[in-house]
Short mmCIF file of the N, C-alpha and C atoms (twelve columns), coordinates in Angstrom:
data_MODEL
# 
_entry.id   MODEL 
# 
loop_
_atom_site.group_PDB 
_atom_site.id 
_atom_site.type_symbol 
_atom_site.label_atom_id 
_atom_site.label_alt_id 
_atom_site.label_comp_id 
_atom_site.label_asym_id 
_atom_site.label_seq_id 
_atom_site.Cartn_x 
_atom_site.Cartn_y 
_atom_site.Cartn_z 
_atom_site.pdbx_PDB_model_num 
ATOM 1   N N  . MET A 1  0.971  -1.245 -0.031  1 
ATOM 2   C CA . MET A 1  -0.098 0.087  0.125   1 
ATOM 3   C C  . MET A 1  0.803  1.304  -0.049  1 
ATOM 4   N N  . ILE A 2  0.591  2.138  -0.744  1 
ATOM 5   C CA . ILE A 2  1.237  3.290  -0.890  1 
ATOM 6   C C  . ILE A 2  0.398  4.544  -0.477  1 
ATOM 7   N N  . VAL A 3  0.581  5.069  0.729   1 
ATOM 8   C CA . VAL A 3  -0.210 6.190  1.351   1 
ATOM 9   C C  . VAL A 3  0.720  7.644  0.774   1 
ATOM 10  N N  . VAL A 4  -0.135 8.527  0.106   1 
ATOM 11  C CA . VAL A 4  0.532  9.690  -0.335  1 
ATOM 12  C C  . VAL A 4  -0.416 10.878 0.412   1 
ATOM 13  N N  . LYS A 5  0.592  11.526 1.436   1 
ATOM 14  C CA . LYS A 5  0.044  12.587 2.136   1 
ATOM 15  C C  . LYS A 5  -0.831 13.619 1.421   1 
ATOM 16  N N  . ASP A 6  -2.011 13.823 2.063   1 
ATOM 17  C CA . ASP A 6  -2.940 14.635 1.365   1 
ATOM 18  C C  . ASP A 6  -3.458 14.322 0.159   1 
ATOM 19  N N  . HIS A 7  -3.393 13.043 -0.351  1 
ATOM 20  C CA . HIS A 7  -3.812 12.566 -1.610  1 
ATOM 21  C C  . HIS A 7  -4.508 11.289 -1.458  1 
ATOM 22  N N  . GLY A 8  -4.232 10.295 -0.553  1 
ATOM 23  C CA . GLY A 8  -4.956 9.008  -0.358  1 
ATOM 24  C C  . GLY A 8  -4.244 7.704  -0.459  1 
ATOM 25  N N  . GLU A 9  -4.753 6.590  -0.658  1 
ATOM 26  C CA . GLU A 9  -3.894 5.375  -0.689  1 
ATOM 27  C C  . GLU A 9  -4.099 4.914  -1.941  1 
ATOM 28  N N  . TYR A 10 -2.995 4.199  -2.350  1 
ATOM 29  C CA . TYR A 10 -2.801 3.573  -3.624  1 
ATOM 30  C C  . TYR A 10 -2.097 2.156  -3.581  1 
ATOM 31  N N  . VAL A 11 -2.346 1.274  -4.709  1 
ATOM 32  C CA . VAL A 11 -1.657 0.050  -4.614  1 
ATOM 33  C C  . VAL A 11 -0.329 0.126  -5.351  1 
ATOM 34  N N  . GLN A 12 0.724  -0.378 -4.892  1 
ATOM 35  C CA . GLN A 12 1.930  -0.644 -5.542  1 
ATOM 36  C C  . GLN A 12 1.854  -1.582 -6.543  1 
ATOM 37  N N  . GLN A 13 1.951  -1.438 -7.835  1 
ATOM 38  C CA . GLN A 13 1.785  -2.434 -8.906  1 
ATOM 39  C C  . GLN A 13 2.977  -3.293 -9.053  1 
ATOM 40  N N  . GLN A 14 2.880  -4.581 -9.029  1 
ATOM 41  C CA . GLN A 14 4.184  -5.484 -9.174  1 
ATOM 42  C C  . GLN A 14 4.998  -5.145 -10.160 1 
ATOM 43  N N  . GLU A 15 6.360  -5.232 -10.215 1 
ATOM 44  C CA . GLU A 15 7.217  -4.890 -11.328 1 
ATOM 45  C C  . GLU A 15 7.024  -3.617 -11.894 1 
ATOM 46  N N  . ARG A 16 6.498  -2.731 -11.254 1 
ATOM 47  C CA . ARG A 16 6.560  -1.263 -11.685 1 
ATOM 48  C C  . ARG A 16 7.221  -0.487 -10.589 1 
ATOM 49  N N  . THR A 17 7.971  0.692  -11.101 1 
ATOM 50  C CA . THR A 17 8.410  1.568  -10.034 1 
ATOM 51  C C  . THR A 17 7.380  2.447  -9.422  1 
ATOM 52  N N  . LEU A 18 7.941  2.917  -8.303  1 
ATOM 53  C CA . LEU A 18 6.931  3.758  -7.599  1 
ATOM 54  C C  . LEU A 18 6.302  4.827  -8.468  1 
ATOM 55  N N  . LEU A 19 7.092  5.478  -9.232  1 
ATOM 56  C CA . LEU A 19 6.534  6.448  -10.199 1 
ATOM 57  C C  . LEU A 19 5.667  5.930  -11.091 1 
ATOM 58  N N  . GLN A 20 5.694  4.769  -11.789 1 
ATOM 59  C CA . GLN A 20 4.852  4.196  -12.642 1 
ATOM 60  C C  . GLN A 20 3.452  3.785  -12.069 1 
ATOM 61  N N  . SER A 21 3.599  3.441  -10.755 1 
ATOM 62  C CA . SER A 21 2.326  3.030  -9.827  1 
ATOM 63  C C  . SER A 21 1.617  4.146  -9.599  1 
ATOM 64  N N  . LEU A 22 2.203  5.273  -9.287  1 
ATOM 65  C CA . LEU A 22 1.682  6.645  -8.869  1 
ATOM 66  C C  . LEU A 22 0.933  7.184  -10.340 1 
ATOM 67  N N  . GLU A 23 1.503  7.001  -11.329 1 
ATOM 68  C CA . GLU A 23 1.186  7.497  -12.528 1 
ATOM 69  C C  . GLU A 23 -0.224 6.707  -12.930 1 
ATOM 70  N N  . ASP A 24 -0.134 5.369  -12.774 1 
ATOM 71  C CA . ASP A 24 -1.187 4.436  -13.130 1 
ATOM 72  C C  . ASP A 24 -2.341 4.802  -12.216 1 
ATOM 73  N N  . ASN A 25 -2.125 5.581  -11.136 1 
ATOM 74  C CA . ASN A 25 -3.388 6.115  -10.400 1 
ATOM 75  C C  . ASN A 25 -3.692 7.429  -10.529 1 
ATOM 76  N N  . GLN A 26 -3.225 8.015  -11.644 1 
ATOM 77  C CA . GLN A 26 -3.380 9.369  -12.183 1 
ATOM 78  C C  . GLN A 26 -2.931 10.592 -11.237 1 
ATOM 79  N N  . LEU A 27 -1.819 10.276 -10.349 1 
ATOM 80  C CA . LEU A 27 -1.118 11.257 -9.721  1 
ATOM 81  C C  . LEU A 27 0.071  11.843 -10.480 1 
ATOM 82  N N  . ASP A 28 0.249  13.154 -10.303 1 
ATOM 83  C CA . ASP A 28 1.194  13.945 -11.086 1 
ATOM 84  C C  . ASP A 28 2.384  14.170 -10.360 1 
ATOM 85  N N  . VAL A 29 3.387  13.368 -10.747 1 
ATOM 86  C CA . VAL A 29 4.739  13.620 -10.159 1 
ATOM 87  C C  . VAL A 29 5.728  14.109 -11.114 1 
ATOM 88  N N  . HIS A 30 6.337  15.161 -10.608 1 
ATOM 89  C CA . HIS A 30 7.368  15.762 -11.620 1 
ATOM 90  C C  . HIS A 30 8.492  15.063 -11.619 1 
ATOM 91  N N  . TYR A 31 9.092  14.699 -12.683 1 
ATOM 92  C CA . TYR A 31 10.043 13.960 -13.293 1 
ATOM 93  C C  . TYR A 31 10.798 14.457 -14.568 1 
ATOM 94  N N  . HIS A 32 11.984 13.860 -14.782 1 
ATOM 95  C CA . HIS A 32 12.677 14.074 -16.075 1 
ATOM 96  C C  . HIS A 32 13.239 12.798 -16.715 1 
ATOM 97  N N  . CYS A 33 14.176 12.221 -15.903 1 
ATOM 98  C CA . CYS A 33 14.767 11.086 -16.501 1 
ATOM 99  C C  . CYS A 33 14.355 9.490  -16.375 1 
ATOM 100 N N  . ARG A 34 13.569 9.464  -15.325 1 
ATOM 101 C CA . ARG A 34 13.076 8.162  -15.095 1 
ATOM 102 C C  . ARG A 34 14.223 7.189  -14.736 1 
ATOM 103 N N  . GLU A 35 15.403 7.523  -14.373 1 
ATOM 104 C CA . GLU A 35 16.621 6.592  -14.191 1 
ATOM 105 C C  . GLU A 35 17.287 6.907  -12.804 1 
ATOM 106 N N  . GLY A 36 16.952 7.776  -12.066 1 
ATOM 107 C CA . GLY A 36 17.672 8.105  -10.932 1 
ATOM 108 C C  . GLY A 36 18.847 9.173  -10.887 1 
ATOM 109 N N  . PHE A 37 19.043 9.818  -12.204 1 
ATOM 110 C CA . PHE A 37 20.084 10.509 -12.599 1 
ATOM 111 C C  . PHE A 37 19.983 12.098 -12.111 1 
ATOM 112 N N  . CYS A 38 18.684 12.639 -12.513 1 
ATOM 113 C CA . CYS A 38 18.477 14.208 -12.367 1 
ATOM 114 C C  . CYS A 38 18.044 14.373 -10.899 1 
ATOM 115 N N  . GLY A 39 17.136 13.458 -10.221 1 
ATOM 116 C CA . GLY A 39 16.730 13.983 -8.932  1 
ATOM 117 C C  . GLY A 39 15.490 14.676 -9.039  1 
ATOM 118 N N  . ALA A 40 14.913 14.989 -10.016 1 
ATOM 119 C CA . ALA A 40 13.728 15.975 -10.273 1 
ATOM 120 C C  . ALA A 40 12.523 15.286 -9.461  1 
ATOM 121 N N  . CYS A 41 12.364 13.939 -9.426  1 
ATOM 122 C CA . CYS A 41 11.249 13.324 -8.744  1 
ATOM 123 C C  . CYS A 41 11.429 13.085 -7.138  1 
ATOM 124 N N  . ARG A 42 12.413 13.586 -6.727  1 
ATOM 125 C CA . ARG A 42 12.839 13.738 -5.262  1 
ATOM 126 C C  . ARG A 42 11.654 13.619 -4.355  1 
ATOM 127 N N  . THR A 43 11.372 12.791 -3.385  1 
ATOM 128 C CA . THR A 43 10.190 12.807 -2.736  1 
ATOM 129 C C  . THR A 43 10.519 12.411 -1.315  1 
ATOM 130 N N  . ARG A 44 9.821  12.890 -0.401  1 
ATOM 131 C CA . ARG A 44 10.027 12.531 1.023   1 
ATOM 132 C C  . ARG A 44 9.327  11.226 1.466   1 
ATOM 133 N N  . LEU A 45 10.041 10.199 1.974   1 
ATOM 134 C CA . LEU A 45 9.774  8.978  2.545   1 
ATOM 135 C C  . LEU A 45 9.422  9.296  3.988   1 
ATOM 136 N N  . LEU A 46 8.150  9.208  4.458   1 
ATOM 137 C CA . LEU A 46 7.647  9.443  5.898   1 
ATOM 138 C C  . LEU A 46 7.597  8.017  6.607   1 
ATOM 139 N N  . LYS A 47 7.278  6.875  5.879   1 
ATOM 140 C CA . LYS A 47 7.368  5.611  6.536   1 
ATOM 141 C C  . LYS A 47 7.702  4.555  5.574   1 
ATOM 142 N N  . GLY A 48 8.062  3.352  5.908   1 
ATOM 143 C CA . GLY A 48 8.415  2.191  5.138   1 
ATOM 144 C C  . GLY A 48 9.822  2.221  4.507   1 
ATOM 145 N N  . SER A 49 9.966  1.409  3.478   1 
ATOM 146 C CA . SER A 49 11.175 1.095  2.888   1 
ATOM 147 C C  . SER A 49 11.031 0.855  1.299   1 
ATOM 148 N N  . VAL A 50 12.060 1.101  0.580   1 
ATOM 149 C CA . VAL A 50 12.048 0.797  -0.850  1 
ATOM 150 C C  . VAL A 50 13.235 0.220  -1.060  1 
ATOM 151 N N  . HIS A 51 13.246 -0.383 -2.370  1 
ATOM 152 C CA . HIS A 51 14.560 -1.123 -2.835  1 
ATOM 153 C C  . HIS A 51 14.801 -0.355 -4.253  1 
ATOM 154 N N  . TYR A 52 16.048 0.004  -4.772  1 
ATOM 155 C CA . TYR A 52 16.208 0.389  -5.966  1 
ATOM 156 C C  . TYR A 52 16.525 -0.355 -6.985  1 
ATOM 157 N N  . VAL A 53 15.751 -0.188 -8.173  1 
ATOM 158 C CA . VAL A 53 16.032 -1.163 -9.231  1 
ATOM 159 C C  . VAL A 53 17.289 -0.717 -9.986  1 
ATOM 160 N N  . THR A 54 17.464 0.710  -9.991  1 
ATOM 161 C CA . THR A 54 18.557 1.259  -10.546 1 
ATOM 162 C C  . THR A 54 19.121 2.057  -9.459  1 
ATOM 163 N N  . GLU A 55 20.475 1.963  -8.925  1 
ATOM 164 C CA . GLU A 55 21.001 2.698  -8.017  1 
ATOM 165 C C  . GLU A 55 21.064 4.116  -8.351  1 
ATOM 166 N N  . PRO A 56 20.314 5.270  -7.437  1 
ATOM 167 C CA . PRO A 56 20.425 6.382  -8.035  1 
ATOM 168 C C  . PRO A 56 21.722 7.224  -7.919  1 
ATOM 169 N N  . LEU A 57 21.968 8.075  -8.942  1 
ATOM 170 C CA . LEU A 57 23.085 8.840  -9.033  1 
ATOM 171 C C  . LEU A 57 22.981 10.305 -8.428  1 
ATOM 172 N N  . ALA A 58 21.575 10.686 -8.545  1 
ATOM 173 C CA . ALA A 58 21.232 12.159 -8.080  1 
ATOM 174 C C  . ALA A 58 21.232 12.112 -6.337  1 
ATOM 175 N N  . TYR A 59 21.556 13.378 -5.968  1 
ATOM 176 C CA . TYR A 59 21.710 13.425 -4.379  1 
ATOM 177 C C  . TYR A 59 20.308 13.456 -3.842  1 
ATOM 178 N N  . ILE A 60 20.214 12.655 -2.692  1 
ATOM 179 C CA . ILE A 60 19.027 12.503 -1.997  1 
ATOM 180 C C  . ILE A 60 19.571 12.536 -0.720  1 
ATOM 181 N N  . ASP A 61 18.524 13.191 0.322   1 
ATOM 182 C CA . ASP A 61 18.760 13.259 1.775   1 
ATOM 183 C C  . ASP A 61 18.392 12.005 2.257   1 
ATOM 184 N N  . ASP A 62 18.527 11.609 3.559   1 
ATOM 185 C CA . ASP A 62 18.370 10.298 4.198   1 
ATOM 186 C C  . ASP A 62 16.813 10.125 4.188   1 
ATOM 187 N N  . ASP A 63 16.157 11.254 4.249   1 
ATOM 188 C CA . ASP A 63 14.634 10.985 4.383   1 
ATOM 189 C C  . ASP A 63 13.679 11.045 2.863   1 
ATOM 190 N N  . GLU A 64 14.666 11.003 1.851   1 
ATOM 191 C CA . GLU A 64 14.086 11.249 0.444   1 
ATOM 192 C C  . GLU A 64 14.321 9.840  -0.387  1 
ATOM 193 N N  . ILE A 65 13.447 9.655  -1.441  1 
ATOM 194 C CA . ILE A 65 13.664 8.660  -2.244  1 
ATOM 195 C C  . ILE A 65 13.359 9.090  -3.815  1 
ATOM 196 N N  . LEU A 66 13.923 8.340  -4.686  1 
ATOM 197 C CA . LEU A 66 13.487 8.784  -6.030  1 
ATOM 198 C C  . LEU A 66 12.681 7.881  -6.546  1 
ATOM 199 N N  . PRO A 67 11.275 8.112  -6.597  1 
ATOM 200 C CA . PRO A 67 10.222 7.035  -7.116  1 
ATOM 201 C C  . PRO A 67 10.445 6.704  -8.599  1 
ATOM 202 N N  . CYS A 68 11.402 7.203  -9.344  1 
ATOM 203 C CA . CYS A 68 11.523 6.696  -10.801 1 
ATOM 204 C C  . CYS A 68 12.182 5.648  -10.795 1 
ATOM 205 N N  . SER A 69 12.945 5.278  -9.818  1 
ATOM 206 C CA . SER A 69 13.852 4.162  -9.793  1 
ATOM 207 C C  . SER A 69 13.716 3.125  -8.667  1 
ATOM 208 N N  . CYS A 70 12.599 3.245  -7.887  1 
ATOM 209 C CA . CYS A 70 12.572 2.393  -6.799  1 
ATOM 210 C C  . CYS A 70 11.183 1.712  -6.705  1 
ATOM 211 N N  . ILE A 71 11.105 0.627  -5.823  1 
ATOM 212 C CA . ILE A 71 9.812  -0.220 -5.669  1 
ATOM 213 C C  . ILE A 71 9.799  -0.277 -4.375  1 
ATOM 214 N N  . ALA A 72 8.653  0.012  -3.708  1 
ATOM 215 C CA . ALA A 72 8.239  -0.213 -2.395  1 
ATOM 216 C C  . ALA A 72 8.389  -1.609 -1.827  1 
ATOM 217 N N  . THR A 73 9.124  -2.051 -0.779  1 
ATOM 218 C CA . THR A 73 9.477  -3.188 -0.121  1 
ATOM 219 C C  . THR A 73 8.434  -3.355 0.885   1 
ATOM 220 N N  . SER A 74 7.681  -2.437 1.438   1 
ATOM 221 C CA . SER A 74 6.665  -2.510 2.631   1 
ATOM 222 C C  . SER A 74 5.624  -1.615 2.289   1 
ATOM 223 N N  . ASP A 75 4.713  -1.473 3.189   1 
ATOM 224 C CA . ASP A 75 3.741  -0.313 2.967   1 
ATOM 225 C C  . ASP A 75 4.520  1.083  3.113   1 
ATOM 226 N N  . ILE A 76 4.185  2.042  2.534   1 
ATOM 227 C CA . ILE A 76 5.027  3.337  2.636   1 
ATOM 228 C C  . ILE A 76 4.087  4.389  2.949   1 
ATOM 229 N N  . GLU A 77 4.477  5.512  3.351   1 
ATOM 230 C CA . GLU A 77 3.935  6.817  3.288   1 
ATOM 231 C C  . GLU A 77 4.908  7.865  2.732   1 
ATOM 232 N N  . ILE A 78 4.414  8.661  1.653   1 
ATOM 233 C CA . ILE A 78 5.204  9.671  1.099   1 
ATOM 234 C C  . ILE A 78 4.540  10.931 1.003   1 
ATOM 235 N N  . GLU A 79 5.395  12.032 0.738   1 
ATOM 236 C CA . GLU A 79 4.878  13.367 0.686   1 
ATOM 237 C C  . GLU A 79 5.459  13.818 -0.612  1 
ATOM 238 N N  . LEU A 80 4.444  14.098 -1.595  1 
ATOM 239 C CA . LEU A 80 4.953  14.733 -2.895  1 
ATOM 240 C C  . LEU A 80 5.225  16.192 -2.538  1 
ATOM 241 N N  . SER A 81 6.353  16.691 -3.564  1 
ATOM 242 C CA . SER A 81 6.779  18.007 -3.453  1 
ATOM 243 C C  . SER A 81 5.728  18.934 -4.203  1 
# 
């Protein structure tokens, strides 16, 4: 389960990145590269954990994730920018 602060709850689609799952649910997430290079999709992770399909090269803080290159490994709560 993906909880997006101030937006609702959504299902993480298997074999899809967090960004793809959010898009599948018509949530608008700002992004550019879709591969963890640029950091444009940087999002706060409030609860839970993720696994990176592609190791990100963009700088992220300890409480941030890049939805374009990760998959949730537990129920998560995020805050979109």
